[in-house]
Coordinates of C-alpha atoms (C1' of nucleotides) and ligand atoms in Angstrom, one line a residue:
Chain A
X288 CA -166.8 230.1 60.8
X289 CA -163.6 228.1 60.9
X290 CA -160.4 229.7 59.8
X291 CA -158.5 228.3 56.8
X292 CA -155.6 227.6 59.1
X293 CA -157.7 225.2 61.2
X294 CA -158.5 223.2 58.2
X295 CA -154.9 223.1 57.0
X296 CA -153.8 222.1 60.5
X297 CA -156.1 219.2 60.5
X298 CA -154.5 218.1 57.2
X299 CA -151.0 218.3 58.5
X300 CA -151.9 216.6 61.7
X301 CA -153.2 213.6 59.9
X302 CA -150.3 212.8 57.5
X303 CA -151.9 214.3 54.4
X304 CA -150.0 216.6 52.2
X305 CA -150.6 220.4 52.3
X306 CA -150.9 221.3 48.7
X307 CA -151.7 224.4 46.8
X308 CA -155.2 223.3 45.6
X309 CA -156.1 222.2 49.1
X310 CA -154.9 225.5 50.5
X311 CA -157.2 227.2 48.0
X312 CA -160.2 225.0 48.9
X313 CA -159.6 225.6 52.6
X314 CA -159.6 229.3 52.0
X315 CA -162.8 229.1 50.0
X316 CA -164.5 227.1 52.7
X317 CA -163.3 229.6 55.4
X318 CA -164.7 232.4 53.4
X319 CA -168.1 230.9 53.0
X320 CA -169.6 232.2 56.2
X321 CA -172.2 229.4 56.6
X322 CA -173.4 226.4 54.7
X323 CA -172.0 225.9 51.2
X324 CA -172.1 223.4 48.4
X325 CA -169.4 221.9 46.3
X326 CA -170.8 223.6 43.3
X327 CA -170.8 226.9 45.3
X328 CA -167.2 226.5 46.0
X329 CA -166.5 225.9 42.4
X330 CA -168.1 229.2 41.3
X331 CA -166.5 231.0 44.3
X332 CA -163.1 229.8 42.9
X333 CA -164.0 231.0 39.4
X334 CA -165.2 234.3 40.8
X335 CA -162.0 234.7 42.7
X336 CA -159.9 234.2 39.7
X337 CA -158.3 231.0 40.9
X338 CA -158.6 227.7 39.2
X339 CA -159.0 224.3 40.9
X340 CA -160.3 221.2 39.1
X341 CA -163.8 220.1 39.9
X342 CA -162.6 216.7 41.0
X343 CA -160.1 218.2 43.4
X344 CA -162.7 220.3 45.1
X345 CA -164.9 217.3 45.7
X346 CA -161.9 215.3 46.9
X347 CA -160.8 218.1 49.3
X348 CA -164.3 218.4 50.8
X349 CA -164.4 214.7 51.2
X350 CA -161.1 214.7 52.9
X351 CA -162.0 217.6 55.3
X352 CA -165.2 215.8 56.1
X353 CA -163.3 212.6 56.9
X354 CA -161.1 214.7 59.2
X355 CA -164.1 216.0 61.0
X356 CA -163.6 219.7 60.2
X357 CA -166.3 219.8 57.7
X358 CA -169.7 218.2 58.0
X359 CA -172.4 217.4 55.5
X360 CA -175.9 218.8 56.0
X361 CA -178.9 218.2 53.8
X362 CA -180.8 221.4 53.1
X363 CA -184.6 221.2 53.1
X364 CA -184.5 221.8 49.3
X365 CA -182.5 218.7 48.8
X366 CA -179.1 220.1 48.1
X367 CA -176.1 218.4 49.7
X368 CA -174.4 221.2 51.6
X369 CA -171.5 221.4 54.1
X370 CA -170.4 223.4 57.0
X371 CA -167.0 223.9 58.4
X372 CA -167.0 223.1 62.1
X373 CA -165.3 221.8 65.2
X374 CA -165.0 218.0 65.3
X375 CA -166.7 217.1 68.5
X376 CA -170.3 216.1 68.5
X377 CA -172.8 218.9 68.1
X378 CA -175.5 220.2 65.7
X379 CA -176.3 223.2 63.6
X380 CA -179.0 225.8 63.2
X381 CA -179.0 227.0 59.6
X382 CA -180.6 230.2 58.4
X383 CA -182.9 229.4 55.5
X384 CA -182.5 233.0 54.2
X385 CA -178.7 233.6 54.2
X386 CA -177.3 230.2 54.9
X387 CA -175.3 231.3 57.9
X388 CA -175.0 228.5 60.5
X389 CA -174.4 228.4 64.2
X390 CA -173.1 225.5 66.2
X391 CA -175.2 224.1 69.0
X392 CA -173.6 222.1 71.7
X393 CA -175.4 219.0 72.6
X394 CA -178.8 219.8 74.1
X395 CA -179.8 216.4 75.2
X396 CA -180.2 214.3 72.1
X397 CA -178.0 211.5 73.2
X398 CA -180.5 210.7 75.9
X399 CA -183.3 211.1 73.5
X400 CA -181.6 208.7 71.1
X401 CA -181.3 206.2 73.9
X402 CA -185.0 206.5 74.7
X403 CA -185.9 205.8 71.1
X404 CA -183.6 202.8 71.0
X405 CA -185.2 201.4 74.1
X406 CA -188.7 202.1 72.7
X407 CA -188.2 200.6 69.3
X408 CA -185.7 197.8 69.8
X409 CA -183.3 199.4 67.2
X410 CA -179.7 199.7 68.1
X411 CA -179.5 203.4 67.3
X412 CA -175.9 204.3 66.4
X413 CA -176.1 207.4 64.4
X414 CA -178.4 210.4 64.3
X415 CA -178.8 213.7 62.5
X416 CA -180.5 216.7 63.8
X417 CA -180.6 219.8 61.7
X418 CA -182.5 222.9 62.7
X419 CA -183.6 225.5 60.2
X420 CA -184.9 229.0 60.8
X421 CA -184.1 232.7 60.4
X422 CA -181.0 234.1 62.0
X423 CA -181.0 237.3 64.1
X424 CA -179.7 239.4 61.3
X425 CA -182.2 238.2 58.7
X426 CA -185.0 238.7 61.3
X427 CA -184.0 242.3 61.7
X428 CA -183.9 242.9 58.0
X429 CA -187.3 241.2 57.6
X430 CA -189.0 243.3 60.2
X431 CA -188.2 246.5 58.4
X432 CA -184.6 247.8 58.9
Chain B
X431 CA -196.1 200.7 56.4
X432 CA -199.0 202.7 54.9
X433 CA -201.6 201.0 52.8
X434 CA -202.0 202.0 49.2
X435 CA -205.6 203.0 50.0
X436 CA -204.4 205.6 52.5
X437 CA -202.3 207.2 49.8
X438 CA -205.1 207.2 47.3
X439 CA -207.6 208.5 49.9
X440 CA -205.3 211.5 50.5
X441 CA -205.4 212.1 46.7
X442 CA -209.1 212.0 46.5
X443 CA -209.5 214.2 49.6
X444 CA -207.5 217.0 48.0
X445 CA -209.1 217.4 44.7
X446 CA -206.5 215.5 42.7
X447 CA -207.4 212.9 40.1
X448 CA -207.1 209.2 40.9
X449 CA -205.4 207.9 37.9
X450 CA -204.0 204.5 36.8
X451 CA -200.3 205.5 37.1
X452 CA -200.9 207.1 40.5
X453 CA -202.6 203.9 41.7
X454 CA -199.6 201.9 40.6
X455 CA -197.1 204.2 42.4
X456 CA -199.2 204.1 45.5
X457 CA -199.1 200.3 45.4
X458 CA -195.4 200.3 44.9
X459 CA -194.9 202.7 47.8
X460 CA -197.1 200.6 50.0
X461 CA -195.1 197.5 49.1
X462 CA -191.8 199.0 50.0
X463 CA -191.7 198.2 53.7
X464 CA -189.4 201.0 54.7
X465 CA -187.4 203.8 53.1
X466 CA -187.3 203.8 49.3
X467 CA -185.9 206.0 46.5
X468 CA -187.5 207.2 43.3
X469 CA -185.1 205.0 41.3
X470 CA -186.0 202.1 43.6
X471 CA -189.7 202.5 42.7
X472 CA -188.8 202.6 39.1
X473 CA -187.1 199.3 39.1
X474 CA -189.7 197.8 41.4
X475 CA -192.2 198.7 38.7
X476 CA -190.1 197.1 36.0
X477 CA -189.7 194.0 38.2
X478 CA -193.4 193.9 38.7
X479 CA -194.0 194.0 34.9
X480 CA -195.9 197.3 35.1
X481 CA -194.8 200.4 33.3
X482 CA -195.0 204.0 34.5
X483 CA -192.9 206.8 33.1
X484 CA -190.0 208.0 35.1
X485 CA -191.4 211.6 35.2
X486 CA -194.7 210.3 36.5
X487 CA -193.0 208.4 39.4
X488 CA -191.2 211.6 40.4
X489 CA -194.3 213.6 40.1
X490 CA -196.4 211.2 42.1
X491 CA -193.9 211.1 44.9
X492 CA -193.7 214.8 45.0
X493 CA -197.5 215.0 45.1
X494 CA -197.8 212.4 47.9
X495 CA -195.1 214.4 49.8
X496 CA -197.0 217.6 49.4
X497 CA -200.1 215.8 50.8
X498 CA -198.0 214.7 53.9
X499 CA -198.4 211.0 53.4
X500 CA -194.8 210.6 52.2
X501 CA -191.8 212.2 53.7
X502 CA -188.3 212.8 52.5
X503 CA -185.4 211.5 54.5
X504 CA -181.7 211.9 53.6
X505 CA -179.8 208.7 54.1
X506 CA -176.3 209.0 55.5
X507 CA -174.9 207.9 52.2
X508 CA -176.5 210.9 50.6
X509 CA -179.4 209.3 48.7
X510 CA -182.7 211.1 48.7
X511 CA -185.1 208.5 50.1
X512 CA -188.7 208.6 51.2
X513 CA -191.0 206.9 53.7
X514 CA -194.7 206.5 53.6
X515 CA -196.1 207.8 56.8
X516 CA -198.8 209.4 58.9
X517 CA -199.1 213.1 58.5
X518 CA -198.8 214.4 62.0
X519 CA -195.4 215.4 63.3
X520 CA -193.1 212.6 64.2
X521 CA -189.7 211.2 63.3
X522 CA -188.1 208.0 62.0
X523 CA -185.6 205.4 62.9
X524 CA -184.2 203.8 59.8
X525 CA -182.3 200.5 59.6
X526 CA -179.0 201.1 57.8
X527 CA -179.0 197.4 56.8
X528 CA -182.4 196.7 55.4
X529 CA -183.9 200.1 55.1
X530 CA -187.0 199.3 57.2
X531 CA -188.2 202.3 59.2
X532 CA -190.2 202.8 62.3
X533 CA -192.1 205.9 63.3
X534 CA -191.3 207.6 66.6
X535 CA -193.8 209.8 68.2
X536 CA -192.4 213.1 69.4
X537 CA -189.9 212.5 72.1
X538 CA -189.3 216.0 73.3
X539 CA -187.7 217.7 70.3
X540 CA -190.1 220.6 70.2
X541 CA -188.9 221.7 73.6
X542 CA -185.3 221.2 72.5
X543 CA -185.9 223.3 69.4
X544 CA -187.3 226.1 71.6
X545 CA -184.2 225.9 73.8
X546 CA -181.9 226.2 70.8
X547 CA -183.9 229.2 69.6
X548 CA -183.6 230.9 72.9
X549 CA -179.9 230.2 73.1
X550 CA -178.9 231.3 69.6
X551 CA -181.4 234.0 68.7
X552 CA -182.6 232.1 65.7
X553 CA -186.3 231.8 65.0
X554 CA -186.3 228.1 64.6
X555 CA -189.2 227.0 62.4
X556 CA -188.2 223.7 61.0
X557 CA -186.2 220.8 62.2
X558 CA -185.2 217.4 61.0
X559 CA -184.2 214.5 63.2
X560 CA -183.3 211.2 61.6
X561 CA -182.1 208.3 63.6
X562 CA -180.2 205.5 62.0
X563 CA -179.3 202.1 63.4
X564 CA -179.9 198.4 63.1
X565 CA -183.4 197.1 63.4
X566 CA -184.2 194.1 65.8
X567 CA -184.4 191.7 62.8
X568 CA -181.1 192.6 61.4
X569 CA -179.5 192.5 64.9
X570 CA -180.7 189.0 65.3
X571 CA -179.2 188.0 61.9
X572 CA -175.9 189.8 62.6
X573 CA -175.5 188.0 65.9
X574 CA -175.5 184.6 64.2
X575 CA -179.0 183.4 63.7
Chain C
dG678 C1' -130.1 221.7 47.8
dC679 C1' -131.3 217.3 45.1
dG680 C1' -133.5 213.1 43.7
dG681 C1' -137.0 210.0 43.8
dC682 C1' -141.3 208.1 45.1
dG683 C1' -145.9 208.0 46.1
dA684 C1' -149.6 211.1 46.7
dA685 C1' -152.2 214.6 44.5
dT686 C1' -154.0 217.0 40.5
dG687 C1' -156.9 218.1 36.6
dA688 C1' -158.5 217.5 31.7
dT689 C1' -161.7 214.8 30.0
dA690 C1' -165.1 211.5 29.4
dC691 C1' -168.7 209.4 31.6
dT692 C1' -172.8 208.2 34.7
dG693 C1' -177.2 208.7 36.3
dA694 C1' -180.6 211.2 39.1
dG695 C1' -183.9 214.4 38.3
dT696 C1' -186.2 218.0 35.1
dC697 C1' -188.6 219.8 31.0
dT698 C1' -191.4 219.7 27.0
dC699 C1' -195.2 218.8 24.4
dA700 C1' -198.3 216.1 21.9
dG701 C1' -201.5 212.8 23.1
dT702 C1' -204.8 210.7 26.6
dA703 C1' -207.9 210.0 30.4
dT704 C1' -210.7 211.8 34.3
dC705 C1' -214.7 213.7 35.9
dA706 C1' -218.1 217.5 36.5
dG707 C1' -222.0 219.0 34.4
Chain D
dC1349 C1' -221.8 212.0 26.8
dT1350 C1' -218.8 215.6 26.2
dG1351 C1' -215.7 219.2 26.9
dA1352 C1' -212.3 221.4 29.8
dT1353 C1' -208.3 220.3 31.6
dA1354 C1' -205.4 217.5 34.6
dC1355 C1' -202.4 214.0 33.7
dT1356 C1' -199.1 211.0 31.2
dG1357 C1' -194.8 209.5 29.1
dA1358 C1' -191.1 209.4 25.4
dG1359 C1' -187.2 211.3 25.0
dA1360 C1' -184.1 215.0 25.1
dC1361 C1' -181.6 217.6 28.3
dT1362 C1' -179.1 219.3 32.7
dC1363 C1' -175.7 219.0 35.8
dA1364 C1' -173.9 217.1 40.2
dG1365 C1' -170.7 213.8 41.1
dT1366 C1' -167.4 209.9 39.6
dA1367 C1' -163.8 207.4 37.1
dT1368 C1' -159.5 207.4 34.5
dC1369 C1' -154.9 208.2 33.9
dA1370 C1' -151.0 210.9 32.3
dT1371 C1' -148.6 214.6 34.5
dT1372 C1' -147.0 217.2 38.5
dC1373 C1' -145.6 218.2 43.0
dG1374 C1' -144.9 217.8 48.1
dC1375 C1' -142.0 215.6 51.2
dC1376 C1' -138.5 212.8 53.2
dG1377 C1' -133.9 211.2 53.2
dC1378 C1' -129.4 212.2 51.8
Ligands
ZN1235 ZN1 -170.4 222.1 63.3
ZN1236 ZN1 -179.8 234.7 57.9
ZN1237 ZN1 -193.4 208.9 59.2
ZN1238 ZN1 -182.9 196.0 59.3

DNA sequence: GCGGCGAATGATACTGAGTCTCAGTATCAG
DNA sequence: CTGATACTGAGACTCAGTATCATTCGCCGC
């Protein structure tokens, strides 16, 4: 999980204004403990008693994404979700039960992408790898206590 | 590209009825030459002068997907697209310019997924790899005829 | 501290993908 | 052929996401 301060620091360091609503969104994101959706943040805000306009939430997420501190992932069910994360290249393992996610440093996909490029003639310039499974905690719960 | 007959064969072989609308959708899918969206099929139908209800198109795609002859891919832009494809495990390289897609036989991700599982403690039981780039044809066009 | 400017906000209206319903239709086993 | 039932589609509906625009607010320079 990324701390709210990390998100806000990214804001400041890029010439964007640090505003109240953005602070709130950053806090919500930081409190998410895993993958989250825009709509999820919206209700988290409502549940927390704070109010931020829907448009603002979407804009803030988009901004954080453009700064590389939040990344979009598409859940198997089709939802557009996001995870807060470090900005260098890496991938995620996401728990299909609780949504918690863990970062995975590059495990050799670059090479693999090059292989595919060579094999197909495509100029591969983007790739997405998402791994889904059950996290240790949820495994423990599933196996009885 | 998968032939319409392949899709229909999958239907028949699974106890589902072979109906007119499904035949049309199968044909539309077969004529797509790459990744396509439900909405895209809808307009393709309109353009072709045939009519199939929106709901039916969505249901047919869903069905084909459950039969493993169509697979969902999430485009970088966020659209939910699909590709017709063989049902054994493999991945896709998709052209970001024209949408054409090519199948890629497994290039070692299974092993990679196992590595990640070992490293993170997750029980990884699903993964999605999508490669995006420019296909040979579009590269040629881009580089000035 | 204060003023001003442009960035940011949010109420609200809107768009459009995808779903649901249900009465009517078509498939196919027997 | 015929009945059981799987399938269809018009259209209403949901709801994530976007567009608009008057208002507000952060920030920089004084
Ligand atoms: Zn990350
Ligand atoms: Zn979990
Ligand atoms: Zn395929
Ligand atoms: Zn292309």
